[in-house]
Amino acid sequence: MPNARSGFWGSALQLALPFVLVVYLGLKAGGYDIGIRSEVGIIVIWLALLGVAFGLLPVTRVTKVGWTGIGLLTALALFVGLGAITWTESTERSMIEFSRVLMLLGTFALVLLIQTRDGVERTVTGVAAGVTVIGIVALASRFEPDWFDVPALPMGFSVARLSYPLEYWNGLAALMAIGLAPLAWGAGAARDVLTRALSAAAIPLVLSVIYLSASRGGAIAAASGLLVLLVVVPGRIKVLIGLVVPGIATLIMFGFLNDRQELRDGDLGHIATTQGSEMIAITLVLVLAVALTQALISWAMERNGGVIPDASRDTTQIVGAVLGMLALVGIVVALGSGFVGDRWNEFKQPQVSGSTVQRFGNLNSGARYEVWKSAWNASREEPVTGIGPGTFEFWWARDGGDVQFMRDAHSLYLEFLAETGPVGFLLIMLVVFGSIALAAFRALAKGDPLRRAPVAAAAGGMTAFAVAAGVDWAWEMTVLPVAFFALAASTLGPAASSGEGRNTSRFEKSHWPWYARIGFCAIALLALVAIYIPYKGDRLVRDSQASYRAGDTEKALKQADDALDIQPYSATANLQKAQLLIQAGRYQPAIQAAQKAVREEPFNWQNWLVLSETFDAAGESKNSALALRRAHDLNPSSTFIEGLMSE
């Protein structure tokens, strides 16, 4: 009988939406670019708006915790938006961050509004499948690079570490880590044999991607997510058994990769090409063997009516107590022996030895310690409001010393603390860890294990994101928070709260009153406008740059002016205009445009540098020197600026 709960299209959408989002954003360099992110946000919010306007959404009643999740994320968006118009060092940068949060809010809301009785299971499966597709593409790009148009990495980036298609190794590994717990659930506790077989076959692929990325943070995130899954999932023995075959296959895969060091380390040449062709065949055979073995084991168990008993509560408590005591003893020994102190000193060293899998053997932070310390200093400098959303780059330039250029604080939580103060920090902590805690609580509650298990998988996937976001900037690759919020939305829906699978009113079709629909649509329209403004401004500046490269300076100037019409606060558009006017020999208007950029972002050293160049082109050497001095004050470690000052 076609209805909201069992309709084919509703069920397909719950699986397809997260799958399509993860695959599309993953193939688009993780959705890091503001253009890709904004376009996806606009589409997602339009879908939610039209669904609500025509009475198609929500499919079922939004639960109280679902509304709480929407409320927290909305509060976070509003607070970031408030920072963009008040205390920020750059309205342009802060508006970009505002649009980012709105895009994620729209994704979260849409996934939440389509949830039905089996929503958690389908959403978790969709995320796992999407991650698997990206993992397959990543491995194929290493084994057969000629199949792909792999873009050149920026100077200084290691080509040895697997990064395609996200174009950043830690981001790629973090995405794989998010998908590992859902795949582990699928391999051991999914309802049907096919899902178990496919999930098991995907695990060696996902783990091999993490291995080839040489991402220590990704490995830790994957282990953390898997640990949370095993702690909270019902039937953990069944899940553990389901991991045996893919675990063995993973070790075999690692062995084959290590036997082919040229391929493993990303070397170019005939040897690596031959090894890549070999690994394609080996991987196919291994994946098919895992899938077939897992399917046969699952089929035999079901045919014989085999039921794997779960550990009793008493047994679980005893094992947990023993492990806890062993961990405590290990901590005491580590502290007493000086091991922890030595490792901490190692972590504080900025340089990391090894460019590939050798990295797994050391704890050097790669400048993270210095960046985190700088973020903490920023929070102390502005303890109430923070320095402004999206402006850590300016702070680091004047505070970070001579380590290297940094745009982000390499930690979602410290960056929010530095940029938005304690209020923003509290909100992001509630959004991330509140979602994980609720999912874990629901997975541990009484009820049908088949319904609780995918909730545990979601908790594991979200934990992997939380860990990865705490130690790197990869969370700005949109695919990662999109996967997180898809999982979070599913665990806040009605399916996750119906542990016993009762046929309650929470699954009935929801009929919002007309005023609620109008209110939702009005808010959605405002969000669309807020996303469109920085998106369009960015597009116009890029179009202006393209027109200049094509030799059409007047068209480029027109496009820069159009960008300022839509974003009058844009320092980027003013800089573009200033540089175009210099090329046109119109020095006084160029000076005015550069001065506007300085007023919009007074702590951005690049604006002062362009102003200095503009004064120099106009023959105003004294003003040029003053502007250059200010640029140096805002970026004292820049050898480039020092070179200009010495001329």
XYZ file of C-alpha atoms in Angstrom:
647
model
C 0.000 0.000 0.000
C 1.642 3.273 -1.063
C 2.061 5.635 1.862
C 4.676 7.874 3.446
C 6.277 5.003 5.304
C 6.641 2.375 2.624
C 6.659 4.316 -0.607
C 9.452 3.379 -2.943
C 10.401 6.942 -3.780
C 10.640 8.009 -0.169
C 12.884 5.079 0.665
C 15.013 5.641 -2.419
C 15.478 9.320 -1.579
C 16.721 8.534 1.924
C 19.496 6.421 0.422
C 20.120 8.429 -2.736
C 20.400 11.915 -1.205
C 23.422 11.251 1.037
C 24.958 8.998 -1.610
C 24.716 11.628 -4.347
C 25.947 14.425 -2.074
C 28.993 12.460 -0.904
C 29.920 11.256 -4.398
C 29.363 14.599 -6.139
C 31.186 16.677 -3.556
C 33.941 14.077 -3.278
C 34.556 14.156 -7.020
C 34.567 17.971 -6.933
C 37.684 18.181 -4.753
C 35.609 17.683 -1.641
C 33.453 20.727 -2.342
C 36.102 23.021 -0.869
C 35.502 25.686 -3.499
C 32.870 28.255 -2.547
C 31.224 27.879 -5.951
C 30.628 24.129 -5.649
C 29.547 24.409 -2.021
C 27.132 27.251 -2.707
C 25.556 25.584 -5.733
C 24.886 22.439 -3.717
C 23.503 24.535 -0.870
C 21.165 26.409 -3.185
C 19.851 23.167 -4.708
C 19.377 21.498 -1.325
C 17.539 24.454 0.197
C 15.340 24.814 -2.880
C 14.385 21.143 -2.594
C 13.457 21.615 1.055
C 11.554 24.817 0.291
C 9.533 23.311 -2.552
C 8.868 20.126 -0.605
C 7.457 22.075 2.335
C 5.565 24.535 0.138
C 3.735 21.751 -1.717
C 3.084 19.669 1.383
C 5.471 16.865 0.438
C 7.720 17.496 3.428
C 8.163 16.618 6.167
C 7.405 12.986 5.413
C 6.817 12.193 9.085
C 6.679 14.222 12.253
C 9.855 16.026 13.221
C 10.807 14.828 16.691
C 11.615 17.117 19.606
C 15.296 16.288 19.379
C 15.101 16.938 15.649
C 13.801 20.427 16.328
C 16.521 20.842 18.938
C 19.152 19.963 16.349
C 17.699 22.451 13.877
C 17.572 25.052 16.631
C 21.209 24.579 17.640
C 22.483 24.706 14.076
C 20.299 27.744 13.359
C 21.671 29.462 16.460
C 25.193 28.738 15.262
C 24.399 30.193 11.840
C 22.834 33.310 13.343
C 25.790 33.844 15.657
C 28.236 33.560 12.752
C 26.027 35.956 10.794
C 26.016 38.372 13.722
C 29.794 38.280 13.765
C 29.834 39.042 10.041
C 28.046 42.356 10.535
C 29.573 43.461 13.839
C 32.957 42.546 15.312
C 34.704 40.772 12.449
C 37.995 41.815 10.872
C 36.513 41.003 7.446
C 32.835 41.125 6.551
C 33.613 39.364 3.278
C 35.343 36.397 4.930
C 32.683 36.146 7.632
C 29.838 36.183 5.120
C 31.493 33.256 3.371
C 31.512 31.355 6.671
C 27.892 32.345 7.256
C 26.942 30.890 3.877
C 28.871 27.710 4.723
C 26.879 27.123 7.908
C 23.610 27.882 6.091
C 24.460 25.316 3.420
C 25.055 22.689 6.100
C 21.868 23.709 7.902
C 19.930 23.226 4.670
C 21.456 19.784 4.143
C 20.700 18.772 7.714
C 17.109 20.011 7.456
C 16.409 18.246 4.155
C 17.768 14.897 5.371
C 15.763 15.273 8.579
C 12.543 16.113 6.730
C 12.680 12.964 4.568
C 13.231 10.523 7.448
C 10.829 7.585 7.827
C 10.783 4.295 9.744
C 13.912 2.914 8.044
C 15.557 6.290 7.573
C 18.629 5.647 9.724
C 19.503 2.416 7.968
C 19.077 3.886 4.504
C 20.960 7.097 5.279
C 23.868 5.220 6.850
C 23.957 2.908 3.843
C 23.931 5.880 1.476
C 26.879 7.512 3.233
C 28.817 4.226 3.302
C 28.158 3.611 -0.394
C 29.212 7.144 -1.310
C 32.442 6.836 0.648
C 33.143 3.511 -1.054
C 32.757 5.039 -4.514
C 35.226 7.800 -3.656
C 37.594 5.186 -2.233
C 37.448 3.186 -5.462
C 38.181 6.310 -7.508
C 41.091 7.188 -5.212
C 42.712 3.763 -5.517
C 42.162 3.663 -9.263
C 43.874 7.051 -9.595
C 46.980 5.579 -7.946
C 46.925 2.260 -9.805
C 46.040 3.717 -13.225
C 46.661 7.503 -13.135
C 46.214 7.788 -16.901
C 42.518 7.088 -16.439
C 42.040 10.409 -14.659
C 42.773 14.065 -15.235
C 44.518 14.513 -11.907
C 45.260 18.215 -11.302
C 48.738 19.292 -10.296
C 49.131 19.798 -6.561
C 50.349 23.132 -5.168
C 54.083 23.526 -4.683
C 55.205 21.836 -1.489
C 52.440 19.231 -1.522
C 53.634 15.635 -1.503
C 52.688 13.694 -4.628
C 53.541 10.477 -2.793
C 50.513 10.735 -0.526
C 47.233 9.690 -2.111
C 44.925 12.703 -2.323
C 42.755 12.437 -5.447
C 39.860 13.161 -5.882
C 39.661 15.417 -2.814
C 43.113 16.842 -3.637
C 44.107 16.712 0.028
C 45.329 13.535 1.689
C 44.044 14.242 5.196
C 40.625 15.145 3.827
C 40.514 11.953 1.775
C 41.521 9.839 4.771
C 38.961 11.591 6.990
C 36.191 10.794 4.517
C 37.240 7.148 4.462
C 37.257 7.168 8.273
C 33.681 8.465 8.371
C 32.579 5.586 6.166
C 34.421 2.838 8.034
C 32.004 2.389 10.969
C 28.935 2.271 8.673
C 30.722 -0.308 6.524
C 31.669 -2.350 9.590
C 28.026 -2.365 10.662
C 27.000 -3.383 7.161
C 29.533 -6.223 7.067
C 28.389 -7.774 10.323
C 24.878 -6.656 11.179
C 23.036 -5.559 8.031
C 19.658 -7.172 7.403
C 20.486 -8.848 4.086
C 23.339 -10.968 2.784
C 24.072 -8.724 -0.206
C 24.709 -5.667 1.961
C 26.999 -7.667 4.242
C 28.992 -8.967 1.290
C 29.374 -5.577 -0.389
C 30.232 -3.818 2.872
C 32.876 -6.385 3.738
C 34.397 -6.074 0.270
C 34.586 -2.286 0.608
C 36.476 -2.251 3.922
C 39.914 -3.259 2.507
C 39.527 -0.570 -0.155
C 38.708 2.158 2.356
C 41.539 1.175 4.687
C 43.995 0.998 1.786
C 43.117 4.574 0.857
C 43.869 5.696 4.417
C 47.144 3.770 4.284
C 48.252 5.293 0.975
C 47.278 8.775 2.145
C 49.766 8.364 5.027
C 47.345 10.328 7.183
C 47.897 9.757 10.874
C 44.855 11.841 11.743
C 42.738 9.811 9.343
C 43.952 6.556 10.883
C 43.186 7.796 14.402
C 39.753 9.006 13.293
C 38.991 5.635 11.692
C 40.062 3.755 14.817
C 38.020 6.087 17.032
C 34.888 5.640 14.960
C 35.286 1.879 14.919
C 35.836 1.823 18.678
C 32.659 3.809 19.351
C 30.720 1.473 17.065
C 31.946 -1.604 18.941
C 31.182 -0.039 22.319
C 27.580 0.985 21.609
C 26.371 -1.421 18.915
C 24.004 -4.216 19.934
C 25.377 -7.582 18.862
C 29.007 -6.428 18.905
C 30.214 -10.043 18.694
C 28.370 -10.371 15.406
C 29.994 -7.176 14.152
C 33.429 -8.367 15.255
C 32.953 -11.666 13.440
C 31.866 -9.733 10.366
C 35.186 -7.870 10.436
C 37.365 -10.989 10.391
C 37.318 -11.631 6.640
C 37.747 -7.982 5.555
C 40.420 -7.564 8.243
C 42.480 -10.424 6.848
C 41.977 -9.094 3.326
C 43.184 -5.651 4.430
C 46.436 -7.091 5.773
C 46.927 -8.964 2.508
C 46.268 -5.747 0.583
C 48.830 -3.864 2.669
C 51.352 -6.618 2.006
C 50.914 -6.374 -1.752
C 51.217 -2.577 -1.605
C 54.402 -2.699 0.453
C 55.904 -5.148 -2.020
C 55.405 -2.458 -4.681
C 57.114 0.538 -3.119
C 57.309 2.571 -6.320
C 53.536 2.384 -6.672
C 52.946 2.886 -2.951
C 55.097 6.010 -2.888
C 53.588 7.532 -6.013
C 56.678 7.301 -8.211
C 56.239 7.846 -11.924
C 57.737 5.502 -14.455
C 57.489 2.107 -16.073
C 57.908 0.140 -12.842
C 55.065 1.955 -11.075
C 52.873 1.593 -14.173
C 53.429 -2.164 -14.249
C 52.805 -2.435 -10.523
C 49.574 -0.463 -10.891
C 48.248 -2.876 -13.483
C 49.131 -5.756 -11.186
C 47.334 -4.148 -8.254
C 44.185 -3.639 -10.301
C 43.984 -7.387 -10.898
C 44.956 -8.255 -7.323
C 42.390 -5.862 -5.886
C 39.590 -7.197 -8.057
C 40.347 -10.787 -7.060
C 40.641 -9.863 -3.391
C 37.405 -7.871 -3.358
C 35.485 -10.646 -5.087
C 36.925 -13.214 -2.685
C 35.908 -11.151 0.351
C 32.404 -10.558 -0.974
C 31.884 -14.224 -1.846
C 33.297 -15.485 1.460
C 31.225 -13.060 3.505
C 28.108 -13.942 1.531
C 28.646 -17.678 2.004
C 29.215 -17.281 5.741
C 26.109 -15.134 6.130
C 24.012 -17.438 3.958
C 25.148 -20.534 5.867
C 24.340 -18.933 9.198
C 20.871 -17.882 8.062
C 20.170 -21.261 6.457
C 21.105 -23.120 9.629
C 19.254 -20.670 11.799
C 22.476 -19.776 13.527
C 22.104 -17.030 16.100
C 25.233 -15.465 17.528
C 24.564 -14.672 21.178
C 25.607 -11.239 22.299
C 27.732 -10.780 25.374
C 25.658 -10.413 28.528
C 25.596 -7.137 30.406
C 27.659 -8.670 33.234
C 30.266 -9.978 30.806
C 30.437 -6.640 29.049
C 30.917 -4.822 32.339
C 33.661 -7.223 33.444
C 35.520 -6.925 30.139
C 35.122 -3.157 30.233
C 36.455 -2.993 33.788
C 39.464 -5.153 32.899
C 40.269 -3.069 29.836
C 39.849 0.097 31.882
C 42.263 -1.168 34.530
C 44.795 -2.172 31.883
C 44.501 1.256 30.289
C 44.992 2.925 33.679
C 48.081 0.821 34.379
C 49.422 1.670 30.936
C 48.910 5.387 31.547
C 50.670 5.234 34.923
C 53.618 3.342 33.434
C 53.843 5.732 30.485
C 53.826 8.776 32.759
C 56.303 7.303 35.203
C 58.766 6.201 32.535
C 58.869 9.574 30.815
C 57.386 8.083 27.648
C 54.542 10.617 27.555
C 56.904 13.549 28.040
C 59.152 12.351 25.235
C 56.221 11.887 22.895
C 54.866 15.338 23.794
C 58.214 16.924 22.965
C 58.206 14.986 19.700
C 54.699 16.217 18.917
C 55.725 19.852 19.369
C 58.359 19.551 16.657
C 57.021 21.093 13.414
C 58.863 18.869 10.964
C 57.525 15.415 10.094
C 59.983 12.836 8.800
C 58.888 10.676 5.891
C 56.522 11.511 3.072
C 54.580 8.248 2.877
C 53.721 5.406 5.241
C 56.828 6.113 7.337
C 54.822 8.998 8.803
C 52.777 6.520 10.831
C 55.850 5.915 12.977
C 56.283 9.419 14.432
C 54.243 11.996 16.322
C 55.625 15.269 14.958
C 52.761 17.710 14.638
C 53.679 19.378 11.365
C 53.307 22.855 12.948
C 49.949 21.994 14.511
C 51.204 22.714 17.994
C 52.227 26.238 16.973
C 48.955 26.823 15.140
C 46.835 25.595 18.045
C 48.809 27.758 20.452
C 48.234 30.747 18.181
C 44.490 30.024 18.052
C 44.438 29.932 21.836
C 46.264 33.273 21.909
C 43.636 34.717 19.572
C 40.861 33.592 21.903
C 42.625 35.324 24.793
C 43.072 38.491 22.732
C 39.318 38.690 22.058
C 37.845 36.590 24.888
C 34.201 37.577 24.350
C 33.548 37.715 20.624
C 36.622 36.224 19.002
C 38.446 37.847 16.104
C 35.654 37.213 13.592
C 34.528 34.223 11.501
C 36.950 33.306 8.745
C 39.746 35.666 9.810
C 42.275 33.360 11.455
C 44.552 33.782 8.439
C 45.068 37.454 9.339
C 45.790 36.627 12.961
C 48.284 33.910 12.086
C 50.205 36.204 9.721
C 50.952 38.627 12.546
C 51.203 36.114 15.416
C 52.317 32.790 13.998
C 56.017 33.392 13.656
C 58.006 32.070 10.725
C 56.557 28.562 10.463
C 54.546 28.765 7.228
C 51.395 30.248 5.714
C 48.207 29.114 7.427
C 44.621 29.911 6.532
C 42.988 27.798 9.227
C 43.634 26.784 12.812
C 43.805 23.060 11.939
C 41.086 22.376 14.490
C 37.387 23.047 14.090
C 36.964 23.650 17.807
C 39.964 25.917 18.382
C 39.131 27.862 15.239
C 35.599 28.507 16.463
C 36.986 29.506 19.852
C 39.438 31.937 18.232
C 37.001 33.379 15.704
C 33.650 33.358 17.533
C 34.603 33.252 21.202
C 33.104 31.047 23.912
C 29.544 31.274 22.558
C 30.478 29.963 19.126
C 32.732 27.356 20.708
C 29.921 26.111 22.950
C 27.486 25.941 20.039
C 29.810 23.945 17.787
C 30.629 21.565 20.635
C 26.924 20.998 21.294
C 26.208 20.460 17.604
C 29.018 17.941 17.087
C 29.292 16.080 20.369
C 25.633 16.428 21.295
C 24.732 14.567 18.106
C 27.248 11.823 18.868
C 26.119 11.482 22.490
C 22.447 11.230 21.530
C 23.164 8.616 18.869
C 25.235 6.582 21.324
C 22.487 6.814 23.954
C 19.857 5.636 21.476
C 22.060 2.781 20.301
C 22.459 1.607 23.900
C 18.750 1.934 24.750
C 16.432 -1.049 24.880
C 14.677 -2.082 21.709
C 15.040 -3.889 18.423
C 18.773 -4.510 17.753
C 18.190 -4.260 14.006
C 17.038 -0.664 14.487
C 19.650 0.278 17.061
C 22.644 -1.091 15.131
C 22.624 1.480 12.291
C 22.277 4.229 14.912
C 25.497 2.912 16.445
C 27.093 2.971 12.993
C 26.066 6.602 12.605
C 27.582 7.376 16.011
C 30.838 5.786 14.873
C 30.888 7.720 11.612
C 30.181 10.998 13.390
C 32.934 10.261 15.904
C 35.415 9.829 13.069
C 34.439 13.262 11.757
C 34.699 14.812 15.222
C 38.223 13.457 15.698
C 39.403 14.423 12.212
C 37.924 17.915 12.563
C 39.774 18.374 15.827
C 43.243 17.894 14.350
C 43.063 19.291 10.812
C 41.394 21.858 8.564
C 39.853 19.187 6.311
C 36.412 19.887 7.819
C 36.257 22.819 5.398
C 36.004 20.282 2.588
C 32.224 20.315 2.385
C 31.844 16.589 1.805
C 33.010 15.846 5.371
C 30.464 17.935 7.322
C 27.767 16.957 4.807
C 28.383 13.289 5.627
C 28.364 14.142 9.335
C 25.102 16.084 9.213
C 23.415 13.431 7.077
C 24.250 10.864 9.761
C 23.246 13.264 12.531
C 19.893 14.066 10.923
C 19.057 10.383 10.556
C 19.727 9.731 14.252
C 17.484 12.648 15.240
C 14.588 11.329 13.172
C 11.668 9.169 14.289
C 13.272 5.849 13.337
C 16.133 6.269 15.798
C 13.742 7.073 18.641
C 11.548 4.021 18.053
C 13.927 1.426 19.383
C 11.199 -1.182 19.756
C 9.792 -0.530 16.295
C 6.345 0.367 17.562
C 3.739 1.590 15.117
C 3.388 4.946 16.811
C 2.075 8.275 15.645
C 5.608 9.534 15.083
C 5.499 7.769 11.712
C 2.257 9.355 10.587
C 2.281 11.913 7.793
C 2.971 15.375 9.191
C 0.695 18.214 8.132
C 2.165 21.579 9.022
C -0.307 24.469 9.245
C -0.117 27.086 6.519
C 1.641 29.652 8.681
C 4.376 27.163 9.588
C 4.958 26.418 5.911
C 5.081 30.111 5.045
C 7.536 30.738 7.870
C 9.781 27.890 6.782
C 9.744 29.044 3.167
C 10.506 32.636 4.160
C 13.507 31.538 6.217
C 14.669 29.303 3.371
C 14.468 32.221 0.930
C 16.557 34.389 3.248
C 19.122 31.596 3.482
C 19.220 31.343 -0.310
C 19.925 35.065 -0.589
C 22.673 34.862 2.041
C 24.338 31.996 0.151
C 23.895 33.591 -3.266
C 25.534 36.930 -2.417
C 29.078 35.668 -1.678
C 28.687 33.030 -4.395
C 27.843 35.592 -7.064
C 30.488 38.011 -5.838
C 33.132 35.314 -6.092
C 31.969 34.337 -9.584
C 32.149 37.928 -10.808
C 35.675 38.408 -9.479
C 36.777 35.194 -11.195
C 35.086 36.298 -14.408
C 36.919 39.610 -14.118
C 40.241 37.830 -13.758
C 39.451 35.654 -16.777
C 38.506 38.693 -18.864
C 41.782 40.403 -17.982
C 43.757 37.313 -18.977
C 41.870 37.370 -22.267
C 43.007 40.965 -22.812
C 39.662 42.712 -22.203
C 40.469 45.138 -19.386
C 37.294 47.191 -19.734
C 35.087 44.120 -19.420
C 37.145 43.021 -16.454
C 36.587 46.407 -14.782
C 32.850 46.153 -15.417
C 32.736 42.738 -13.786
C 34.732 43.986 -10.790
C 32.243 46.829 -10.379
C 29.373 44.344 -10.626
C 30.995 42.318 -7.855
C 31.128 45.448 -5.696
C 27.479 46.165 -6.449
C 26.471 42.838 -4.944
C 29.187 42.873 -2.236
C 30.156 46.485 -1.462
C 32.164 45.228 1.510
C 34.347 42.951 -0.623
C 38.049 43.652 -0.200
C 38.789 41.082 -2.910
C 36.693 42.925 -5.501
C 38.285 46.244 -4.534
C 41.766 44.766 -4.932
C 40.831 43.358 -8.316
C 39.542 46.754 -9.371
C 42.666 48.511 -8.082
C 45.001 46.228 -9.996
C 42.977 46.609 -13.184
C 43.022 50.392 -12.865
C 46.800 50.318 -12.445
C 47.092 48.406 -15.708
C 44.852 50.998 -17.336
C 47.068 53.825 -16.032
C 44.277 55.292 -13.882
C 46.253 55.669 -10.684
C 44.056 57.859 -8.501
C 40.942 55.651 -8.882
C 43.238 52.667 -8.275
C 44.460 54.225 -5.020
C 40.871 54.828 -3.928
C 39.914 51.200 -4.627
C 42.941 49.884 -2.727
C 42.158 52.184 0.199
C 38.609 50.813 0.295
C 40.038 47.299 0.483
C 42.210 48.382 3.410
C 39.214 49.878 5.197
C 37.233 46.664 4.766
C 40.102 44.446 5.960
C 42.534 46.620 7.924
C 44.425 43.604 9.319
C 44.995 41.869 5.988
C 48.611 42.465 5.011
C 47.893 41.686 1.360
C 45.628 44.726 1.058
C 48.385 47.001 2.359
C 50.847 45.425 -0.046
C 48.591 46.163 -3.020
C 48.056 49.695 -1.715
C 51.836 50.108 -1.564
C 52.163 48.892 -5.145
C 49.408 51.272 -6.207
C 51.101 54.263 -4.578
C 54.384 53.226 -6.177
C 52.790 53.049 -9.624
C 51.375 56.543 -9.062
C 54.806 57.869 -8.105
C 53.927 58.441 -4.437
C 57.007 56.769 -2.975
C 56.534 58.051 0.588
C 52.982 56.699 0.869
C 54.125 53.494 -0.789
C 56.810 52.998 1.859
C 54.333 53.667 4.679
C 51.863 51.134 3.283
C 54.647 48.595 2.823
C 55.740 49.139 6.410
C 52.190 48.442 7.582
C 52.099 45.254 5.484
C 55.308 44.156 7.187
C 53.855 44.901 10.626
C 50.909 42.621 9.820
C 53.145 39.872 8.422
C 56.553 40.319 10.038
C 57.861 36.903 8.977
C 57.404 37.515 5.243
C 60.769 37.411 3.499
C 59.059 38.700 0.359
C 58.024 41.940 2.058
C 61.455 42.281 3.657
C 62.990 41.993 0.211
C 60.768 44.784 -1.099
C 61.664 46.997 1.848
C 65.381 46.509 1.245
C 65.191 47.615 -2.389
